[in-house]
Coordinates of C-alpha atoms and ligand atoms in Angstrom, one line a residue:
M1 CA -180.3 75.5 7.9
K2 CA -178.2 76.0 4.8
T3 CA -178.7 74.2 1.5
R4 CA -175.8 72.5 -0.2
E5 CA -175.6 75.5 -2.6
E6 CA -175.6 78.0 0.2
Y7 CA -172.9 76.1 2.0
I8 CA -170.6 76.2 -1.1
E9 CA -171.4 79.9 -1.6
S10 CA -170.5 80.7 2.0
L11 CA -167.2 78.9 1.5
K12 CA -166.4 81.0 -1.5
K13 CA -166.8 84.1 0.6
L14 CA -164.0 83.0 3.0
N15 CA -160.6 84.3 2.5
L16 CA -158.6 81.2 3.3
E17 CA -154.9 81.1 2.8
V18 CA -154.2 77.6 1.4
Y19 CA -151.1 76.1 -0.2
L20 CA -151.1 73.0 -2.3
L21 CA -148.2 71.4 -4.2
G22 CA -146.1 74.5 -3.5
E23 CA -148.6 77.1 -4.7
K24 CA -151.2 79.3 -3.2
V25 CA -154.7 78.1 -4.1
E26 CA -156.9 81.0 -5.4
D27 CA -160.3 79.3 -5.0
P28 CA -160.2 76.0 -3.0
T29 CA -163.8 75.3 -3.8
E30 CA -162.9 74.9 -7.5
H31 CA -159.5 73.1 -7.1
P32 CA -159.8 69.6 -8.6
I33 CA -157.8 68.0 -5.8
I34 CA -159.8 69.7 -3.0
K35 CA -163.3 69.7 -4.6
P36 CA -164.3 66.1 -3.9
S37 CA -163.7 66.7 -0.2
M38 CA -165.9 69.7 -0.3
N39 CA -168.6 67.6 -1.9
S40 CA -168.4 65.2 1.1
V41 CA -169.1 68.0 3.5
A42 CA -171.8 69.3 1.3
M43 CA -173.5 66.0 1.6
T44 CA -174.1 66.7 5.3
Y45 CA -176.2 69.7 4.1
E46 CA -177.9 67.9 1.3
L47 CA -179.1 65.0 3.4
A48 CA -180.5 67.3 6.1
Q49 CA -182.8 68.8 3.4
Q50 CA -184.3 65.4 2.5
P51 CA -187.5 64.4 4.3
E52 CA -186.4 60.8 4.4
Y53 CA -183.5 61.6 6.7
E54 CA -185.0 64.4 8.7
D55 CA -185.1 62.5 11.9
L56 CA -181.5 61.4 11.6
M57 CA -180.0 64.6 10.2
T58 CA -181.9 67.3 12.0
V59 CA -182.9 68.0 15.6
T60 CA -184.2 70.8 17.8
S61 CA -181.4 72.9 19.4
S62 CA -181.1 72.8 23.2
L63 CA -179.7 76.4 23.0
N64 CA -182.3 78.2 20.9
G65 CA -185.1 75.8 20.1
E66 CA -184.5 76.0 16.3
K67 CA -184.3 73.1 13.9
I68 CA -180.6 72.5 13.3
N69 CA -178.3 70.1 11.5
R70 CA -177.4 67.3 13.8
F71 CA -173.7 68.0 13.0
T72 CA -174.0 71.1 15.3
H73 CA -176.1 69.5 18.1
L74 CA -175.2 69.3 21.8
H75 CA -176.4 65.7 22.6
Q76 CA -179.4 65.7 24.9
S77 CA -179.8 61.9 25.4
T78 CA -178.4 58.5 24.7
D79 CA -180.8 58.5 21.7
D80 CA -179.0 61.5 20.3
L81 CA -175.7 59.7 20.7
V82 CA -177.0 56.7 18.9
K83 CA -178.4 58.8 16.1
K84 CA -175.1 60.5 15.7
V85 CA -173.4 57.1 15.0
K86 CA -176.2 56.2 12.6
M87 CA -175.9 59.5 10.8
Q88 CA -172.2 58.9 10.4
R89 CA -172.7 55.5 9.0
L90 CA -175.2 56.9 6.5
L91 CA -172.7 59.6 5.4
G92 CA -169.9 57.0 5.1
Q93 CA -172.2 55.0 2.8
K94 CA -173.0 58.0 0.7
T95 CA -169.5 59.3 0.3
A96 CA -167.1 56.3 0.9
S97 CA -164.8 58.8 2.5
C98 CA -164.3 61.1 5.4
F99 CA -167.0 63.8 5.4
Q100 CA -165.1 65.9 7.9
R101 CA -167.8 67.6 9.8
C102 CA -167.7 65.3 13.0
V103 CA -164.6 66.9 14.4
G104 CA -166.3 70.2 15.2
L105 CA -169.3 68.3 16.6
D106 CA -167.1 66.3 18.9
A107 CA -165.1 69.4 19.9
A108 CA -168.2 71.4 20.7
N109 CA -169.6 68.7 23.0
A110 CA -166.3 68.3 24.8
V111 CA -165.8 72.1 25.2
F112 CA -169.4 72.6 26.4
S113 CA -169.1 70.2 29.3
T114 CA -165.5 71.0 30.2
T115 CA -166.0 74.8 30.3
Y116 CA -168.9 74.3 32.7
E117 CA -166.8 72.3 35.1
C118 CA -163.8 74.6 34.7
D119 CA -166.0 77.7 35.6
E120 CA -167.3 75.8 38.6
A121 CA -163.8 75.2 39.9
H122 CA -162.1 78.5 38.9
G123 CA -164.9 81.1 38.7
T124 CA -164.1 81.7 35.0
H125 CA -166.7 82.5 32.3
Y126 CA -165.8 80.2 29.5
H127 CA -169.1 78.3 29.4
E128 CA -171.1 81.4 28.6
N129 CA -168.5 82.4 26.0
F130 CA -169.0 79.0 24.4
K131 CA -172.7 78.9 24.6
K132 CA -173.0 82.3 22.9
Y133 CA -170.5 81.2 20.2
W134 CA -172.2 77.9 19.5
D135 CA -175.6 79.4 19.3
R136 CA -174.4 81.4 16.3
I137 CA -172.8 78.3 14.8
Q138 CA -176.1 76.5 15.1
R139 CA -178.2 79.3 13.7
E140 CA -175.8 79.9 10.7
D141 CA -175.3 76.2 10.2
L142 CA -171.6 76.5 9.9
V143 CA -168.8 73.9 9.6
V144 CA -166.4 74.0 12.5
D145 CA -163.2 72.1 12.6
G146 CA -161.7 70.8 15.8
A147 CA -157.9 71.4 16.1
M148 CA -156.3 69.2 18.7
T149 CA -153.1 67.6 17.5
D150 CA -149.9 69.6 18.0
T151 CA -146.8 68.7 16.1
K152 CA -145.2 67.6 19.4
G153 CA -141.5 67.7 18.5
D154 CA -139.6 65.4 20.9
R155 CA -142.2 63.0 22.3
A156 CA -140.2 62.4 25.4
L157 CA -140.4 66.1 26.4
S158 CA -143.3 68.1 27.8
P159 CA -144.5 71.2 25.9
S160 CA -142.4 73.7 28.0
Q161 CA -139.3 71.4 27.8
Q162 CA -139.1 71.4 24.0
A163 CA -136.0 73.0 22.3
D164 CA -138.5 75.0 20.2
P165 CA -141.3 76.2 22.5
D166 CA -143.7 76.4 19.5
M167 CA -143.9 72.6 19.1
Y168 CA -147.2 72.8 21.0
L169 CA -149.5 75.7 20.3
R170 CA -149.2 78.3 23.0
V171 CA -150.1 81.8 24.2
V172 CA -147.3 84.2 23.4
E173 CA -148.9 87.4 24.6
R174 CA -151.7 88.2 27.0
R175 CA -153.5 91.5 26.3
E176 CA -156.5 93.2 28.0
D177 CA -158.7 92.4 25.0
G178 CA -157.5 88.9 24.3
I179 CA -154.5 86.6 23.7
V180 CA -152.0 86.1 20.9
V181 CA -151.2 82.4 20.0
R182 CA -148.5 80.7 18.0
G183 CA -148.0 77.1 16.9
A184 CA -149.3 74.6 14.4
K185 CA -152.0 71.9 14.4
A186 CA -151.3 68.8 12.3
H187 CA -153.6 66.5 10.3
Q188 CA -156.5 69.0 10.3
T189 CA -159.4 67.1 8.8
G190 CA -161.6 69.3 6.6
I191 CA -160.1 72.6 7.6
I192 CA -160.3 74.0 4.1
N193 CA -164.0 73.2 4.0
S194 CA -164.6 74.8 7.4
H195 CA -165.9 78.3 8.3
E196 CA -164.4 78.1 11.8
V197 CA -162.0 76.2 14.0
I198 CA -162.0 75.3 17.7
V199 CA -158.5 74.9 19.1
M200 CA -157.8 72.6 22.1
P201 CA -154.7 71.3 23.9
T202 CA -153.4 68.0 22.8
I203 CA -152.4 66.4 26.1
A204 CA -153.0 66.6 29.8
L205 CA -150.7 69.4 31.2
R206 CA -148.8 70.3 34.3
P207 CA -148.7 73.8 36.0
E208 CA -145.4 74.7 34.2
D209 CA -147.2 74.2 30.9
K210 CA -149.7 77.0 31.6
D211 CA -149.2 78.8 28.3
Y212 CA -150.2 75.6 26.5
A213 CA -153.5 75.2 28.3
V214 CA -155.5 77.2 25.8
A215 CA -158.8 76.6 24.0
F216 CA -160.5 79.1 21.7
A217 CA -162.5 79.5 18.5
L218 CA -161.6 81.6 15.4
P219 CA -162.8 82.0 11.8
A220 CA -160.7 79.7 9.6
D221 CA -159.6 82.8 7.7
A222 CA -158.5 84.8 10.7
K223 CA -155.3 86.9 10.1
G224 CA -152.2 84.9 10.7
I225 CA -153.7 81.4 10.0
F226 CA -152.7 79.5 6.9
M227 CA -152.9 75.9 5.7
I228 CA -150.6 73.5 3.8
Y229 CA -152.7 70.8 2.2
G230 CA -151.7 67.2 2.9
R231 CA -150.9 65.0 0.0
Q232 CA -152.6 61.8 -0.5
S233 CA -151.7 58.7 -2.3
C234 CA -152.7 59.0 -6.0
D235 CA -154.0 62.6 -5.5
T236 CA -152.7 63.9 -8.8
R237 CA -154.8 61.4 -10.7
K238 CA -157.5 64.0 -10.1
L239 CA -155.5 66.4 -12.3
E240 CA -155.4 64.0 -15.3
P241 CA -157.5 64.9 -18.4
N242 CA -161.1 63.6 -18.0
A243 CA -160.2 62.1 -14.7
D244 CA -162.9 59.5 -13.9
I245 CA -162.2 55.8 -13.8
D246 CA -158.7 56.0 -12.4
V247 CA -159.6 58.2 -9.4
G248 CA -161.9 55.4 -8.1
N249 CA -164.3 57.8 -6.4
K250 CA -164.7 60.8 -8.7
N251 CA -167.1 62.9 -6.6
F252 CA -166.0 62.4 -2.9
G253 CA -163.0 62.4 -0.7
G254 CA -161.5 63.8 2.5
H255 CA -158.5 66.0 3.3
E256 CA -156.1 67.0 6.0
A257 CA -153.8 69.9 6.3
L258 CA -151.0 71.4 8.4
M259 CA -152.5 74.5 10.0
I260 CA -150.1 77.3 11.0
F261 CA -151.0 79.9 13.6
D262 CA -148.5 82.7 13.1
D263 CA -149.1 85.0 16.0
V264 CA -152.9 85.1 15.8
F265 CA -155.1 87.3 18.0
V266 CA -158.0 85.7 19.8
P267 CA -160.5 88.1 21.4
N268 CA -161.6 87.4 25.0
E269 CA -165.1 86.3 24.1
L270 CA -163.8 83.4 22.0
I271 CA -161.5 82.0 24.7
F272 CA -162.7 78.8 26.4
M273 CA -159.5 78.0 28.4
N274 CA -156.6 80.2 29.3
G275 CA -154.0 78.7 31.7
E276 CA -156.3 76.2 33.6
T277 CA -153.9 73.3 33.2
D278 CA -156.0 71.1 35.5
F279 CA -158.8 71.0 32.9
A280 CA -156.6 70.3 29.8
G281 CA -156.8 66.5 30.5
M282 CA -160.5 66.5 30.8
L283 CA -161.0 68.3 27.5
V284 CA -158.6 66.0 25.7
E285 CA -160.2 62.9 27.1
R286 CA -163.7 64.0 26.3
F287 CA -163.0 65.1 22.7
A288 CA -161.0 61.9 22.1
S289 CA -163.8 59.7 23.5
Y290 CA -166.4 61.4 21.3
H291 CA -164.2 61.0 18.3
R292 CA -163.5 57.3 19.1
Q293 CA -167.3 56.8 19.2
S294 CA -167.5 58.6 15.8
Y295 CA -165.3 56.0 14.1
G296 CA -167.9 53.3 15.0
G297 CA -170.1 55.1 12.5
C298 CA -168.1 56.6 9.7
K299 CA -165.6 53.8 9.2
V300 CA -168.5 51.3 9.2
G301 CA -170.3 53.3 6.4
V302 CA -167.1 53.3 4.3
G303 CA -166.8 49.6 5.1
D304 CA -170.3 49.0 3.7
V305 CA -169.2 50.4 0.4
L306 CA -166.0 48.4 0.4
I307 CA -167.9 45.2 1.1
G308 CA -170.3 46.0 -1.6
A309 CA -167.5 46.7 -4.1
T310 CA -165.7 43.5 -3.1
A311 CA -168.9 41.4 -3.6
L312 CA -169.4 43.0 -7.0
A313 CA -165.8 42.2 -7.9
A314 CA -166.5 38.6 -7.0
D315 CA -169.7 38.7 -9.2
Y316 CA -167.8 40.1 -12.1
N317 CA -165.1 37.4 -11.8
G318 CA -167.9 34.8 -11.8
V319 CA -167.1 33.4 -8.4
P320 CA -169.9 34.7 -6.1
K321 CA -170.9 31.2 -5.2
A322 CA -167.4 29.9 -4.3
S323 CA -167.6 28.9 -0.6
H324 CA -164.4 30.6 0.5
I325 CA -165.5 33.9 -1.2
K326 CA -168.9 33.7 0.5
D327 CA -167.2 33.1 3.8
K328 CA -164.8 36.0 3.4
I329 CA -167.6 38.3 2.6
I330 CA -169.3 37.1 5.8
E331 CA -166.1 37.8 7.7
M332 CA -165.9 41.3 6.3
N333 CA -169.5 41.9 7.4
H334 CA -168.8 40.4 10.8
L335 CA -165.9 42.7 11.4
N336 CA -167.7 45.8 10.1
E337 CA -170.8 45.1 12.3
S338 CA -168.5 44.5 15.3
L339 CA -167.2 48.1 14.9
Y340 CA -170.8 49.4 14.6
S341 CA -171.8 47.4 17.7
C342 CA -169.1 49.3 19.6
G343 CA -170.2 52.6 18.3
I344 CA -173.8 51.9 19.3
A345 CA -172.8 50.4 22.7
C346 CA -170.7 53.3 23.9
S347 CA -173.6 55.6 22.9
C348 CA -176.3 53.6 24.7
E349 CA -174.2 53.5 27.8
G350 CA -173.6 57.3 27.7
C351 CA -174.7 59.6 30.5
A352 CA -175.4 63.3 31.2
T353 CA -172.5 65.6 32.1
K354 CA -172.8 68.3 34.8
A355 CA -173.4 70.8 32.0
G356 CA -176.4 68.7 30.8
N357 CA -175.2 67.4 27.4
Y358 CA -174.6 63.7 27.0
Y359 CA -171.2 61.9 27.0
V360 CA -170.3 58.5 25.7
D361 CA -169.1 55.6 27.9
T362 CA -165.4 56.1 28.0
L363 CA -164.3 52.5 28.2
L364 CA -166.6 51.3 25.4
A365 CA -165.6 54.3 23.2
N366 CA -162.0 53.3 23.6
V367 CA -162.7 49.7 22.9
C368 CA -164.5 50.9 19.7
K369 CA -161.5 52.8 18.5
Q370 CA -159.0 50.1 19.5
N371 CA -161.0 47.7 17.2
V372 CA -160.9 50.4 14.5
T373 CA -157.1 50.3 14.6
R374 CA -157.3 46.6 13.5
M375 CA -160.6 45.6 11.8
P376 CA -160.5 47.9 8.7
Y377 CA -157.1 46.5 8.0
E378 CA -158.5 42.9 8.0
I379 CA -161.5 44.1 5.9
T380 CA -159.0 45.6 3.5
R381 CA -156.9 42.5 3.3
L382 CA -160.0 40.4 2.5
A383 CA -161.1 43.0 -0.2
E384 CA -157.7 42.7 -1.8
D385 CA -157.8 39.0 -1.6
I386 CA -161.1 38.8 -3.4
A387 CA -160.5 41.6 -5.9
G388 CA -157.3 40.1 -7.2
G389 CA -154.1 41.7 -8.5
L390 CA -155.7 43.5 -11.4
M391 CA -156.8 46.3 -9.1
V392 CA -153.1 47.4 -9.1
T393 CA -151.9 46.4 -12.5
M394 CA -154.7 47.5 -14.7
P395 CA -154.0 49.9 -17.6
S396 CA -155.0 53.6 -17.2
Q397 CA -158.1 55.3 -18.3
Q398 CA -156.1 57.0 -21.0
D399 CA -155.1 53.6 -22.4
F400 CA -158.7 52.5 -22.3
D401 CA -159.7 55.7 -24.2
N402 CA -157.0 55.0 -26.9
E403 CA -158.6 53.8 -30.1
K404 CA -156.1 51.1 -30.8
L405 CA -155.8 49.8 -27.2
K406 CA -159.5 49.9 -26.2
P407 CA -160.7 46.7 -28.1
Y408 CA -157.8 44.7 -26.5
I409 CA -158.4 46.0 -23.0
E410 CA -162.1 45.3 -23.4
K411 CA -161.4 41.8 -24.7
Y412 CA -158.7 40.6 -22.3
L413 CA -159.9 42.3 -19.1
K414 CA -163.4 41.0 -19.3
G415 CA -164.7 38.8 -16.5
T416 CA -168.2 37.3 -16.9
D417 CA -169.6 37.9 -20.3
D418 CA -172.6 39.9 -19.1
V419 CA -170.6 42.6 -17.4
P420 CA -168.9 45.4 -19.5
T421 CA -165.1 45.5 -18.9
E422 CA -165.5 49.2 -18.0
D423 CA -167.7 48.3 -15.0
R424 CA -165.2 45.8 -13.8
M425 CA -162.4 48.4 -14.1
R426 CA -164.6 50.9 -12.2
I427 CA -165.2 48.6 -9.3
L428 CA -161.6 47.6 -9.0
R429 CA -160.5 51.2 -9.0
L430 CA -163.0 52.0 -6.2
I431 CA -161.5 49.2 -4.1
E432 CA -158.0 50.6 -4.9
N433 CA -159.2 54.0 -3.9
I434 CA -160.4 52.9 -0.4
T435 CA -157.5 50.5 0.3
L436 CA -154.5 52.2 -1.3
G437 CA -155.6 55.5 -2.8
T438 CA -156.8 58.9 -1.6
A439 CA -159.6 57.4 0.6
A440 CA -157.1 55.0 2.3
V441 CA -155.9 58.0 4.3
G442 CA -159.2 57.9 6.1
Y443 CA -159.9 54.2 6.0
R444 CA -156.5 52.9 6.9
T445 CA -153.9 55.2 8.5
E446 CA -156.5 57.4 10.1
S447 CA -158.2 54.3 11.5
M448 CA -154.8 53.7 13.2
H449 CA -153.9 57.2 14.4
G450 CA -157.0 59.4 14.1
A451 CA -158.6 60.2 17.5
G452 CA -155.4 58.9 19.1
S453 CA -153.0 56.1 18.3
P454 CA -153.7 52.6 19.6
Q455 CA -151.6 53.0 22.7
A456 CA -153.7 55.9 23.8
Q457 CA -156.8 53.7 23.9
R458 CA -154.9 50.9 25.7
I459 CA -154.0 53.4 28.5
M460 CA -157.6 54.4 28.8
I461 CA -158.8 50.8 28.7
G462 CA -156.3 50.0 31.5
R463 CA -157.6 52.9 33.6
Q464 CA -161.3 52.2 33.0
A465 CA -161.5 48.4 33.1
N466 CA -161.6 48.2 37.0
V467 CA -159.5 45.0 37.3
A468 CA -159.5 45.3 41.1
H469 CA -163.3 44.7 41.0
K470 CA -162.7 41.7 38.7
K471 CA -160.2 40.3 41.2
E472 CA -162.9 40.6 43.9
L473 CA -165.3 38.7 41.7
A474 CA -162.8 35.9 41.2
K475 CA -162.0 35.7 44.9
E476 CA -165.7 35.5 45.7
I477 CA -166.3 32.6 43.3
A478 CA -163.0 30.8 44.3
G479 CA -163.8 31.1 48.0
I480 CA -160.7 33.1 48.8
N481 CA -160.6 35.1 52.0
K482 CA -164.0 33.9 53.0
K483 CA -164.7 34.1 56.7
K484 CA -165.1 30.5 58.1
Ligands
SF4_501 FE1 -166.0 62.2 10.7 FE2 -164.9 59.9 10.4 FE3 -163.9 61.9 9.1 FE4 -163.5 61.8 11.7 S1 -162.7 60.4 10.2 S2 -164.3 63.5 10.6 S3 -165.4 60.8 12.4 S4 -165.9 61.0 8.8
FE502 FE1 -160.6 61.7 12.3

């Protein structure tokens, strides 16, 4: 396994083509806007080295018997699924942001089982390709991104019906030694901190969409790939001199980027699907369900930090004993633990796939994510309620550092007498960061749309809930259709 330092060194060796604020980034690992997100991923390496977290963060590989980071593991039991969620909560607590490494983990587990069943049906050899590939990822302890979301153009049209055929990533050329692909993947979490990427289709496909049924892996710096960094609310605060208080979370963050595949060659051995439209739906559904489970861990960990920050804000305001404040903090915890319960439940109810790795309970994973589209918003509302308006009207750090202004800010923005004004400012900025700032990308809008927008879960819940069986139960109890 790599140390934090070895991870960062290995990123420096990549030749990523990244653009941010209109300019090419020379060294993403040193860019002040990107660096906090790298620190979040680095935490997945750091914690794996700490004896206290060994059981949660590391595991024995099912592919090669070596000790590996759990972020590269193919789940072998429901216990592994539960530990995944606990690990994500821990990382959320340590970073208060998206730590990005789960996407590749979820992609790997989905591709592992889907390729097995695709080979069984079509006589293809994708599963072996994938096993060989993933064995290397585990041994080298790499970060792999999962690229699913196409840009989608006109949502009413299928991929092959689009005015521009590149709105979904597709195969543009089939060669003896591989394929050439073109398209873009949107909202790519953590791609600039990743060594590799696994690309998958974004929706279930029909036979006429054959060129879009494609899954493969590539190094993130493969020829023809480039990224345009996604802007985040308040991101340029990180560029201000001595940026600290105003960024809210100085050391950690997440990122997304638009990833362009400009006629990129993929060699045969890295292809995991090539035209098998009947397996696109399975791959999408499995990846989505794993990632919907993931949110029952990571968002809960961030929620823990937000609840802590809110309770501190109440302390600093001198109102920790007010009954409505106590009740609101209880409600925040109730909502947060409800999310966690869903993450744990869909893990405990998981089962083995034909390929042997473990898969979550689809219905409960979708219920988990559906709750994630709502509860962090309510937690956020309560945090803002308790924090008060100062979190968005406070003077800047530069004002606080100004000799003339500092005594006035210290005097008038003080809460309880025993707490320095600076501490109060820091905690309010942290709440602002999670609810409105850079981390809100992960805690709010991503809670809505990440791993599929709310309607996608409702469709799955509708399919999985077995209402017919429930009708039978009701009939039985009500004595309907009973033979006399
Ligand atoms: Fe992991 Fe959560 Fe970020 Fe997805 S949003 S990559 S599950 S931390
Ligand atoms: Fe996500």
